PDB file of C-alpha atoms in Angstrom:
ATOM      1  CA  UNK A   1     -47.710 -71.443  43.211  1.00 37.00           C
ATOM      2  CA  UNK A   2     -51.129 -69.983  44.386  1.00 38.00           C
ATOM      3  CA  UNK A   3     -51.687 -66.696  45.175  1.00 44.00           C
ATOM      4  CA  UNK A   4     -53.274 -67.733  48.888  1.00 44.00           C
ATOM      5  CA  UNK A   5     -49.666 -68.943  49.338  1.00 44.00           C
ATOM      6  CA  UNK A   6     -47.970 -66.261  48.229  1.00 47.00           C
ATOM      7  CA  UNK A   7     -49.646 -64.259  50.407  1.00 48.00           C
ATOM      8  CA  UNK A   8     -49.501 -66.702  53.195  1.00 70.00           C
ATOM      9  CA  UNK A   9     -45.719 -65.740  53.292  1.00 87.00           C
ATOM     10  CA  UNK A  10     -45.171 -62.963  56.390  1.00 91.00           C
ATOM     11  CA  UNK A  11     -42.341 -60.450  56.138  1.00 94.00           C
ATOM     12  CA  UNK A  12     -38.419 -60.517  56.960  1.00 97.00           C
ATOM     13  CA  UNK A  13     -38.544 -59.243  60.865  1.00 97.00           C
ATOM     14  CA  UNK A  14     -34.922 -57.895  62.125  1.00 98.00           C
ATOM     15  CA  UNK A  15     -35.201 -56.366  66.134  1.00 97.00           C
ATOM     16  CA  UNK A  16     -39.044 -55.570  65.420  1.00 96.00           C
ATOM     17  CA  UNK A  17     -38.735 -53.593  62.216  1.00 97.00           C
ATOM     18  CA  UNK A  18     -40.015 -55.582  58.784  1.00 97.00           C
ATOM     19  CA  UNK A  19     -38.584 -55.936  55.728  1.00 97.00           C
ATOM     20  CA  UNK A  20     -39.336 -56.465  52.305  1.00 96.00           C
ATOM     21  CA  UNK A  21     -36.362 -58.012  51.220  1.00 97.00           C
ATOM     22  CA  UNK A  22     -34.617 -61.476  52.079  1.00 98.00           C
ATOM     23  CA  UNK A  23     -31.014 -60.261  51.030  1.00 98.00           C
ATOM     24  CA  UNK A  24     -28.926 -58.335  52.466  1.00 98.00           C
ATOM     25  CA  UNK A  25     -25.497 -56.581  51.106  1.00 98.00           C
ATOM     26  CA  UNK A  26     -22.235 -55.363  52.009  1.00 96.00           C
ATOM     27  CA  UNK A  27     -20.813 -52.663  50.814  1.00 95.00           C
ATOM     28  CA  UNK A  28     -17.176 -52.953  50.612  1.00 92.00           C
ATOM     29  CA  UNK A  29     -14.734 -54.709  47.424  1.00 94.00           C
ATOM     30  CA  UNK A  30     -16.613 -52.436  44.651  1.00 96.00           C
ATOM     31  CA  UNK A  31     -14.527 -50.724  42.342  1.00 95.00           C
ATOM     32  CA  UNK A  32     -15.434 -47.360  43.558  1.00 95.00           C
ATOM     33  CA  UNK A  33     -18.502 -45.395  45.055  1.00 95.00           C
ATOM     34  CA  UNK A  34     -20.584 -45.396  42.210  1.00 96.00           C
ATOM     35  CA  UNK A  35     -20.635 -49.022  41.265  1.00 97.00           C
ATOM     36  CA  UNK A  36     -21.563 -49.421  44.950  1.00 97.00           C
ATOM     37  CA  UNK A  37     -24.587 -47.560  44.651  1.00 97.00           C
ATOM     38  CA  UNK A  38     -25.580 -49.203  41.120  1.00 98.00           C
ATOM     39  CA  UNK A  39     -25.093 -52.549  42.863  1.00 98.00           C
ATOM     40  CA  UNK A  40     -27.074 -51.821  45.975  1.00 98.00           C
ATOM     41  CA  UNK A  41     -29.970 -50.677  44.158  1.00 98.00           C
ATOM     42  CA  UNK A  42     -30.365 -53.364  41.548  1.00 98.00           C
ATOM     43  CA  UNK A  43     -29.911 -55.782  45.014  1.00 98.00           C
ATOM     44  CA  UNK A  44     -33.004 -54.442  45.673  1.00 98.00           C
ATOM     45  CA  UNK A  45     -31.731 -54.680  49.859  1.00 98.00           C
ATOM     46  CA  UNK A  46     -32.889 -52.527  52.471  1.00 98.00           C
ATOM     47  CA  UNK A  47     -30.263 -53.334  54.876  1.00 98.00           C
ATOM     48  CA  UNK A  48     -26.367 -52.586  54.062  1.00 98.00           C
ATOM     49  CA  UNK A  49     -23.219 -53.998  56.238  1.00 97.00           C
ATOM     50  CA  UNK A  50     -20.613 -51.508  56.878  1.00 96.00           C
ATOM     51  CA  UNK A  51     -17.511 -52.786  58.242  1.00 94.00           C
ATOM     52  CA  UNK A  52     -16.350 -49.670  60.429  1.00 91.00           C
ATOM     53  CA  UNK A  53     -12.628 -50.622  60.422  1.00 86.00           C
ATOM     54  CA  UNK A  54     -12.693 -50.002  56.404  1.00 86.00           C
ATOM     55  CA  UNK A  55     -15.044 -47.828  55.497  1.00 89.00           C
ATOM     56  CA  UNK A  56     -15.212 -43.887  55.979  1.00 88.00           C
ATOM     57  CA  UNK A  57     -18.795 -42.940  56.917  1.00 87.00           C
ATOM     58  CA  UNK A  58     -17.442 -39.719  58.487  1.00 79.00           C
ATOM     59  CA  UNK A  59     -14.447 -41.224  60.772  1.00 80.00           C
ATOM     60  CA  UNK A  60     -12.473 -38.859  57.894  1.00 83.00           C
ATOM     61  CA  UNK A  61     -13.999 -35.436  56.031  1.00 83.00           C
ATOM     62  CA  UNK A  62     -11.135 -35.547  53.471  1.00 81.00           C
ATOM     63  CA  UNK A  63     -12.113 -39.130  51.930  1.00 87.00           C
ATOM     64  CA  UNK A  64     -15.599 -40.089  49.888  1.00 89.00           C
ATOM     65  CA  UNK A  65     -18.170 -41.171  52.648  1.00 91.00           C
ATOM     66  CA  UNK A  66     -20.214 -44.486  51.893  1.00 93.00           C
ATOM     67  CA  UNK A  67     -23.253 -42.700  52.805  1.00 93.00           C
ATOM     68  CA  UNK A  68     -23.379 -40.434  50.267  1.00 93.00           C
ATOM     69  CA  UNK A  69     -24.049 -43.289  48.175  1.00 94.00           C
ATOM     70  CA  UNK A  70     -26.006 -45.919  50.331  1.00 95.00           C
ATOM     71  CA  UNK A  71     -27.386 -43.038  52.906  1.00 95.00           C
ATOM     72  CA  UNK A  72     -29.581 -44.056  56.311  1.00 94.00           C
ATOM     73  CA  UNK A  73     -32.876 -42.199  55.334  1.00 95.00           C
ATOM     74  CA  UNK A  74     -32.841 -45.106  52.881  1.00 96.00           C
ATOM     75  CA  UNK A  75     -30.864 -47.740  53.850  1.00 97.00           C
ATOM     76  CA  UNK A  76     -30.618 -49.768  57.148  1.00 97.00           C
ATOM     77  CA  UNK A  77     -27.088 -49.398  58.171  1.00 97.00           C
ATOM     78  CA  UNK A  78     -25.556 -52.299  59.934  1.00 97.00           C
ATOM     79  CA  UNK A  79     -22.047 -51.749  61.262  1.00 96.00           C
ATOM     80  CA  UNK A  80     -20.139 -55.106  61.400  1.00 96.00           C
ATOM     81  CA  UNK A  81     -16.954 -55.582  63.073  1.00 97.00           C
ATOM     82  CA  UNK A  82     -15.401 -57.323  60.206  1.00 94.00           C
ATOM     83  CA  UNK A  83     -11.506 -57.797  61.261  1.00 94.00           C
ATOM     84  CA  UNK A  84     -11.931 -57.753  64.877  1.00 97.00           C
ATOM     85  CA  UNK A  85      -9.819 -60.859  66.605  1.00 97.00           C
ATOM     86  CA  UNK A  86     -11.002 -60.234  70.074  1.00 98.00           C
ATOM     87  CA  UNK A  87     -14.365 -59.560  71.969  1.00 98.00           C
ATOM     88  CA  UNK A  88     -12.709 -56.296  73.377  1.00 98.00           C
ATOM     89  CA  UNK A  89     -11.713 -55.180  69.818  1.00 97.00           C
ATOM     90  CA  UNK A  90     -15.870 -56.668  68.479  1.00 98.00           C
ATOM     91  CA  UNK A  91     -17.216 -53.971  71.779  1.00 98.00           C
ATOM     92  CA  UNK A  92     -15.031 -51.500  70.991  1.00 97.00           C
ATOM     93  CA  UNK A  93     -15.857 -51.427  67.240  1.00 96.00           C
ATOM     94  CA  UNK A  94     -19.494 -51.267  67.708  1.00 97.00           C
ATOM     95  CA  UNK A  95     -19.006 -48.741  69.901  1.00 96.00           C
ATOM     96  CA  UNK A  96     -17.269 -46.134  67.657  1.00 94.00           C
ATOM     97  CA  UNK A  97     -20.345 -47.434  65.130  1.00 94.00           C
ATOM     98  CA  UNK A  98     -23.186 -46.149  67.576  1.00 95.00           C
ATOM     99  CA  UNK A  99     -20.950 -42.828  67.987  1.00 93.00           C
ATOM    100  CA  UNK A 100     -20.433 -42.262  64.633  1.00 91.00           C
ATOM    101  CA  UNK A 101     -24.289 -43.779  63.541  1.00 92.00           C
ATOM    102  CA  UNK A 102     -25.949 -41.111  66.217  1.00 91.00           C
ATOM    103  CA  UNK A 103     -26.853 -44.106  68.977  1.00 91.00           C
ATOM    104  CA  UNK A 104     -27.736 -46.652  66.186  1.00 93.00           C
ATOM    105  CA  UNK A 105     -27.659 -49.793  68.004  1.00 96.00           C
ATOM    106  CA  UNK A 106     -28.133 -52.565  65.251  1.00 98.00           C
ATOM    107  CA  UNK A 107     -24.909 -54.826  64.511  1.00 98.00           C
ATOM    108  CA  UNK A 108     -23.480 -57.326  63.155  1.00 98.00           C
ATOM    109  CA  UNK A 109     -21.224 -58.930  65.509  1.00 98.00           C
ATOM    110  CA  UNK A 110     -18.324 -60.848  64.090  1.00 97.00           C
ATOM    111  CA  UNK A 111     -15.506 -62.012  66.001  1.00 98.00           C
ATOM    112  CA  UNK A 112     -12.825 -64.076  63.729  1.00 97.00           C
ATOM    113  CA  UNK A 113     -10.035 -66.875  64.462  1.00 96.00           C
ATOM    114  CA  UNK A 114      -7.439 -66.552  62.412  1.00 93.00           C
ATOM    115  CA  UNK A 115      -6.548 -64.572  58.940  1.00 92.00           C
ATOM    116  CA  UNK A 116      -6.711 -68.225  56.526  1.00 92.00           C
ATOM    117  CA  UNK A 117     -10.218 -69.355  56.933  1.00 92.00           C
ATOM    118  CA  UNK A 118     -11.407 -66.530  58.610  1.00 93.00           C
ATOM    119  CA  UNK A 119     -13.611 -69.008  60.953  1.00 95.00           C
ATOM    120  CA  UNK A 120     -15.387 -67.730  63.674  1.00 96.00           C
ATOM    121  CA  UNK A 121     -13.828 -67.434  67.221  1.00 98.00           C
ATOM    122  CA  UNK A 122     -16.538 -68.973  69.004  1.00 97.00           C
ATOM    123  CA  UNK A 123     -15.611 -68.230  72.604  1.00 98.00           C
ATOM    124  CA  UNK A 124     -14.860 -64.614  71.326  1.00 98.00           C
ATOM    125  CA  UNK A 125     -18.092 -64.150  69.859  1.00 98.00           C
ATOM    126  CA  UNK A 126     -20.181 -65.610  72.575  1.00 98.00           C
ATOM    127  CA  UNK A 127     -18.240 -62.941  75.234  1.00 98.00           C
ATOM    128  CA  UNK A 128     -18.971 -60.219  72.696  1.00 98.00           C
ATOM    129  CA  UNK A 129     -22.306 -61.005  72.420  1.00 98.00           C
ATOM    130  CA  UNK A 130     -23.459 -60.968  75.851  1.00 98.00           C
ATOM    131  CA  UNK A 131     -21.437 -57.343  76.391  1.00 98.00           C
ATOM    132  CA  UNK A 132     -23.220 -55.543  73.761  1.00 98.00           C
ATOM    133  CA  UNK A 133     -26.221 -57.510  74.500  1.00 98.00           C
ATOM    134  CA  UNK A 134     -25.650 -55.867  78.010  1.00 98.00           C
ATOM    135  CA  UNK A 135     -24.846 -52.385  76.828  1.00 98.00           C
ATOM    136  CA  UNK A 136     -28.299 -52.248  75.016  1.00 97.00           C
ATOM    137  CA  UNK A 137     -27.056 -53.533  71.535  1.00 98.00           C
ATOM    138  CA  UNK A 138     -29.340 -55.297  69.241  1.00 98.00           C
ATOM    139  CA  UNK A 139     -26.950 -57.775  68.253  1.00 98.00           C
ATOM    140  CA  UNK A 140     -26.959 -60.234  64.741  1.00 98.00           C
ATOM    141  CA  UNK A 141     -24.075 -62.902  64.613  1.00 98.00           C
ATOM    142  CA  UNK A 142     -21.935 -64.142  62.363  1.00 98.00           C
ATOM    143  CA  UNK A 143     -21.252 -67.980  63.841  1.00 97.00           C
ATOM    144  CA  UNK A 144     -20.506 -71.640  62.632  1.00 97.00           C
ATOM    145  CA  UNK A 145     -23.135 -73.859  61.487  1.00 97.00           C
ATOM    146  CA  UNK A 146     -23.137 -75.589  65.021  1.00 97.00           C
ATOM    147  CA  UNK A 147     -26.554 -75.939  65.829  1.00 97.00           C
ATOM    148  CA  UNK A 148     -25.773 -75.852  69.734  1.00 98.00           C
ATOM    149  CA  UNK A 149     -23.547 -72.262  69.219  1.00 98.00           C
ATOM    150  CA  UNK A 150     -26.339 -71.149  67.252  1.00 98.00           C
ATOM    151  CA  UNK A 151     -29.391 -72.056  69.797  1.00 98.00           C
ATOM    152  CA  UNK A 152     -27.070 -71.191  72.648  1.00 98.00           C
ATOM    153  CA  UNK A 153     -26.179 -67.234  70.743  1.00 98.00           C
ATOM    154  CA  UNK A 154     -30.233 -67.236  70.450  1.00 98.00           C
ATOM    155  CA  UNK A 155     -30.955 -67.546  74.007  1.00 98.00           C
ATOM    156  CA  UNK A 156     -28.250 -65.064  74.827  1.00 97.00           C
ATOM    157  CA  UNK A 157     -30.582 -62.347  73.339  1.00 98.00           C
ATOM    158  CA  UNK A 158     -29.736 -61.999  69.516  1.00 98.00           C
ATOM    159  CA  UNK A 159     -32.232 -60.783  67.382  1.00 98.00           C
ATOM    160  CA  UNK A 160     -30.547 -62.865  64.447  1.00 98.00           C
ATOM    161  CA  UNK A 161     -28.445 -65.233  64.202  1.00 98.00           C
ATOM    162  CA  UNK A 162     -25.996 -66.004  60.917  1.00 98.00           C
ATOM    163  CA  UNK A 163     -24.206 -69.477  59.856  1.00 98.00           C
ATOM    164  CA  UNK A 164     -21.727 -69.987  57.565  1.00 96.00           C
ATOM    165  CA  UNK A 165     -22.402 -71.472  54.409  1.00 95.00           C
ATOM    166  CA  UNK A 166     -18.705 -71.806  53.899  1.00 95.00           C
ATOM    167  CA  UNK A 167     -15.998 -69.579  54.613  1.00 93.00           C
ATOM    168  CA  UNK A 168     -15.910 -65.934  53.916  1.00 94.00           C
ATOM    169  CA  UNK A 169     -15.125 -64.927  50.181  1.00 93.00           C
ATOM    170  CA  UNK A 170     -14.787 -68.539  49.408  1.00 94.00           C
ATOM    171  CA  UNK A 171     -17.578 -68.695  46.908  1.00 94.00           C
ATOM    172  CA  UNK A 172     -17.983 -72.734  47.844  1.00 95.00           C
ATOM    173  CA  UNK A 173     -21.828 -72.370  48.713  1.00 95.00           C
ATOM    174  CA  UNK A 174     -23.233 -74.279  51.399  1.00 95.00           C
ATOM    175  CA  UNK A 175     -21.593 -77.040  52.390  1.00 95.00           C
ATOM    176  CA  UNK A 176     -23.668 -78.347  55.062  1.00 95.00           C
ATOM    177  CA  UNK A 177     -27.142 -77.932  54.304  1.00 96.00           C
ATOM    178  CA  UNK A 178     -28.302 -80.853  57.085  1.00 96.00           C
ATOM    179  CA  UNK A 179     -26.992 -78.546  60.025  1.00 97.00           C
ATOM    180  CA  UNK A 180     -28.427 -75.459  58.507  1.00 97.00           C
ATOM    181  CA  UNK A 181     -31.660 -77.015  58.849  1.00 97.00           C
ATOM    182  CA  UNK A 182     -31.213 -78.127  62.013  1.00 97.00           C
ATOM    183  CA  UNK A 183     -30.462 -74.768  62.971  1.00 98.00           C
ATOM    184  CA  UNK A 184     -33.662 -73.179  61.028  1.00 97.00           C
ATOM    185  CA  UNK A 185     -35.932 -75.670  62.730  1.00 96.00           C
ATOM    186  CA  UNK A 186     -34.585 -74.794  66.490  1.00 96.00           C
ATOM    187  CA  UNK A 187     -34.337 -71.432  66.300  1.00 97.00           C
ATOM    188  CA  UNK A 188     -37.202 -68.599  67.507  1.00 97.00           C
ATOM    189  CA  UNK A 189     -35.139 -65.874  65.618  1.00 98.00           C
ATOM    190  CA  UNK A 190     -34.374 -65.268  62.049  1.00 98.00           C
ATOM    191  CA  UNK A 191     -31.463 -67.331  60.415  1.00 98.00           C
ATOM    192  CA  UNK A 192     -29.507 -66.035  57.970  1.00 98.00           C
ATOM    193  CA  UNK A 193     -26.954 -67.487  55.801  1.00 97.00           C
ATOM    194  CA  UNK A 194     -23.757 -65.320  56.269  1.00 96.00           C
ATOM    195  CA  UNK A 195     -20.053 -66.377  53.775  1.00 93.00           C
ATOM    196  CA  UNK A 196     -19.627 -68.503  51.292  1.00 94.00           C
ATOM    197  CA  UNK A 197     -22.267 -67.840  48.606  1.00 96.00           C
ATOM    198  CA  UNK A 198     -20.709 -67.441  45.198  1.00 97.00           C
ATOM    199  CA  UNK A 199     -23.403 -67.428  42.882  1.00 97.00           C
ATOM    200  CA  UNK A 200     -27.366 -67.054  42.634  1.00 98.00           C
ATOM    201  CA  UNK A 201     -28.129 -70.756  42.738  1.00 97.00           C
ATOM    202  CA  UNK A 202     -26.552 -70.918  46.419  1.00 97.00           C
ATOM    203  CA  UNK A 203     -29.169 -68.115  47.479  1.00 98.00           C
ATOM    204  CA  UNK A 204     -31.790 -70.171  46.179  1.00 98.00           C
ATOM    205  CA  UNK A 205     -30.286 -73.110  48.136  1.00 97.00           C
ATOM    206  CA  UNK A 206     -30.368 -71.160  50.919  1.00 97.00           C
ATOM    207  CA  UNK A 207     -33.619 -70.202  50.456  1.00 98.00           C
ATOM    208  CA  UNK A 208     -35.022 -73.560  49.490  1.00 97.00           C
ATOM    209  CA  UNK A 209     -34.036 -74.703  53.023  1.00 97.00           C
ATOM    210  CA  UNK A 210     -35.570 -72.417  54.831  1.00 97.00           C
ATOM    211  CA  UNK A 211     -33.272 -69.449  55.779  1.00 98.00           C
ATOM    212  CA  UNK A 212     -35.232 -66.047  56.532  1.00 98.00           C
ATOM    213  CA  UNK A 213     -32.760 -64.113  53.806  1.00 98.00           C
ATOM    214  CA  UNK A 214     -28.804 -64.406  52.952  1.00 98.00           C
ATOM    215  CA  UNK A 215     -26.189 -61.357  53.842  1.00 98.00           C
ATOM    216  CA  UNK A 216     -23.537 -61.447  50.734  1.00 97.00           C
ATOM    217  CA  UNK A 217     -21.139 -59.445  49.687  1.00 97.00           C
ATOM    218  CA  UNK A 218     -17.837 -60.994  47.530  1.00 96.00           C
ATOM    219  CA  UNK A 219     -20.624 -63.180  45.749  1.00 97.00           C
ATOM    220  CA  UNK A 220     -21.909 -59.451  43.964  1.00 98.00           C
ATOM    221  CA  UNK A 221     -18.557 -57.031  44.422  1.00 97.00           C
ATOM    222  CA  UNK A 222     -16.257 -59.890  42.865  1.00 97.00           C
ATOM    223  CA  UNK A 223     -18.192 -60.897  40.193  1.00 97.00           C
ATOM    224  CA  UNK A 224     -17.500 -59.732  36.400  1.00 97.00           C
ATOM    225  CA  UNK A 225     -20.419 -57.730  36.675  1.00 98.00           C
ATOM    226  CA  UNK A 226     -21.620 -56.983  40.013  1.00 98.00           C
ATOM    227  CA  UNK A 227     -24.438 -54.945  38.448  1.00 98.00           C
ATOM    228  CA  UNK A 228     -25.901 -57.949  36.848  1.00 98.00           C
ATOM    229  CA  UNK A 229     -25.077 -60.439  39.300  1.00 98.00           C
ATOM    230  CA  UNK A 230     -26.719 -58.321  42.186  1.00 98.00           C
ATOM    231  CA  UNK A 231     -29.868 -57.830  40.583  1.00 98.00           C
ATOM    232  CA  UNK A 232     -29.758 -61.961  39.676  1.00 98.00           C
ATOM    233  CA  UNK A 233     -29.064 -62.531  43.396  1.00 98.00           C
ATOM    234  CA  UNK A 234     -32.744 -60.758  44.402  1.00 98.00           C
ATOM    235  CA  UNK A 235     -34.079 -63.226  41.789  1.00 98.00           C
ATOM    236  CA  UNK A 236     -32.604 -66.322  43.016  1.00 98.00           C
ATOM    237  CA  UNK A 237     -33.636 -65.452  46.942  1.00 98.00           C
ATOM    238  CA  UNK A 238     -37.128 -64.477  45.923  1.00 97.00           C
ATOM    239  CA  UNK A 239     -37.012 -67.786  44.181  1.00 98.00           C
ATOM    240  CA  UNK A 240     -35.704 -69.304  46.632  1.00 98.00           C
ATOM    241  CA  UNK A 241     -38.189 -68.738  49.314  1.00 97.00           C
ATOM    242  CA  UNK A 242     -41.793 -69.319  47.038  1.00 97.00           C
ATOM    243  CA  UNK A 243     -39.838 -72.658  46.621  1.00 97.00           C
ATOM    244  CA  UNK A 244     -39.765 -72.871  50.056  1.00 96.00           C
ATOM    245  CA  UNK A 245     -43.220 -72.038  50.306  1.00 96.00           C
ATOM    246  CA  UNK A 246     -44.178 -73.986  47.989  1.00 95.00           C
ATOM    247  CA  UNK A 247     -42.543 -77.274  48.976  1.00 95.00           C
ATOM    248  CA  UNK A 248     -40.744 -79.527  46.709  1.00 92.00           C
ATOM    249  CA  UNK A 249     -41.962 -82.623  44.849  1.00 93.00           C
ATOM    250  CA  UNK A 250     -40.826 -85.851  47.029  1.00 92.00           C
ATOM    251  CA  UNK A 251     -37.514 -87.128  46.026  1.00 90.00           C
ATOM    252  CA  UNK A 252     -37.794 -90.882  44.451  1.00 91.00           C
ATOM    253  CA  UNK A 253     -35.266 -93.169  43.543  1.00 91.00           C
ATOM    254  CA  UNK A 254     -36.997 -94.545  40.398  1.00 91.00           C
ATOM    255  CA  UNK A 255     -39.175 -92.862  37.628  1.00 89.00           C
ATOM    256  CA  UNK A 256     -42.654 -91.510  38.047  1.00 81.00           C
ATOM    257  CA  UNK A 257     -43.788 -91.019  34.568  1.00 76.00           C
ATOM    258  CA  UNK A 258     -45.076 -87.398  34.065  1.00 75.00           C
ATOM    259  CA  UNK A 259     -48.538 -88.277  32.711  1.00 68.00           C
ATOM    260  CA  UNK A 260     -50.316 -91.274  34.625  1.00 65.00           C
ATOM    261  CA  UNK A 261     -50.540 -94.630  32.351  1.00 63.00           C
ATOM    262  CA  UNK A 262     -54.563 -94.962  33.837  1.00 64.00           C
ATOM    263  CA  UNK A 263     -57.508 -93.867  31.690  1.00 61.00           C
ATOM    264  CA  UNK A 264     -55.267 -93.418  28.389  1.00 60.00           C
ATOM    265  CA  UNK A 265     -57.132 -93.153  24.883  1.00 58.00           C
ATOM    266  CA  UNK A 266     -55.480 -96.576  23.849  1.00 60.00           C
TER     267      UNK A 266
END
């Protein structure tokens, strides 16, 4: 790749604020506080999920706080309303996060249909969204990779807007890369790949097709090392996307010998 299109690239915009990095982490399944700060850091992400029904970040002074370890001066925080099963419980949630967060008003809305797949409600989500788009919440959604949801969550007013690769924790990669192109090529908002990554090849997938970054978390906190495998995963999405940039060879269903046959020696 050429340096003109490297630097033809333009930065990761979230609500009007850039970033320099395409992935972004959770911060929960670690081993313990310290491994989640080693992990975060070799990430190399500058925004970190924080599902509020888990995690202490001050709800209780007797028990470690996360943000000792991943703290806001350096870190974007995003609250997500991981476990919620209703729009009321999704408001509600993000709520308590702006309370606790001193009026931080970036989240990640997800709103879930059952406990097996762990699929998105998408009637849920779509009433969530336009409440705490309402209540002055800058809102980034966890959805299917329905292409009409996903335009019609856009429209709504959400600065981002996050298809499944496959289902949370799952590890399967993406399974339907067609509609997450379809979304990319609709959308006037950054798409993100949210669940199902498992390994740094499936961010470069991602990548490859065009999403703006990739929010993982089981893919780093469940690996063997999470150390190693988080600082793989910034590799594979900055990979990723100067493949993107670059734009891949034409895919041919017979050989194309590597050096032309014309003007040879003999």
């Amino acid at each position: 790749m050429t340096d003109s299109k490297l630097s033809a690239d333009s930065p990761l915009v979230i609500a009007g604020v850039e970033y320099g990095s395409r992935l972004l982490v959770g911060s929960g399944k670690y081993k313990d506080l310290e491994e989640t700060r080693l992990a975060t850091e070799a990430s190399g992400a500058e925004i970190i999920t924080v599902a509020i029904r888990r995690t202490n970040i001050g709800q209780n002074p007797d028990e470690p706080n996360l943000l000792d370890v991943v703290p806001p001066e350096k870190y974007t925080i995003l609250p997500n309303t991981a476990g919620c099963y209703t729009a009321d419980d999704a408001v509600r949630t993000c709520r308590l996060a702006r309370e606790l967060l001193d009026g931080h008003d970036l989240v990640k809305l997800e709103v879930l249909g059952d406990e097996k797949t762990l699929f998105p409600d998408v009637v849920e989500t779509l009433k969530a969204a336009e409440t705490l788009i309402n209540d002055g919440f800058k809102v980034m959604v966890y959805t299917t990779d329905d292409p009409i949801t996903a335009k019609r969550l856009e429209e709504m007013g959400c600065v981002a807007v996050m298809p499944l690769a496959a289902p949370i924790g799952s590890g399967l990669g993406i399974r339907n890369p067609y509609n997450i192109r379809l979304i990319i090529e609709n959308a006037n908002v950054p798409i993100l790949v949210d669940a199902g990554v498992g390994t740094a090849s499936d961010a470069a997938v991602a990548m490859e097709l065009g999403c703006d970054g990739v929010l993982m978390n089981t893919a780093i906190a469940g690996a063997g090392n999470p150390v190693l495998m988080a600082s793989a995963m910034k590799k594979a999405i900055e990979a990723g996307r100067e493949a993107y940039l670059a734009g891949r060879m034409p895919r041919k269903l017979y050989a194309s010998a590597s050096s032309p046959i014309d003007g040879t020696f003999f």
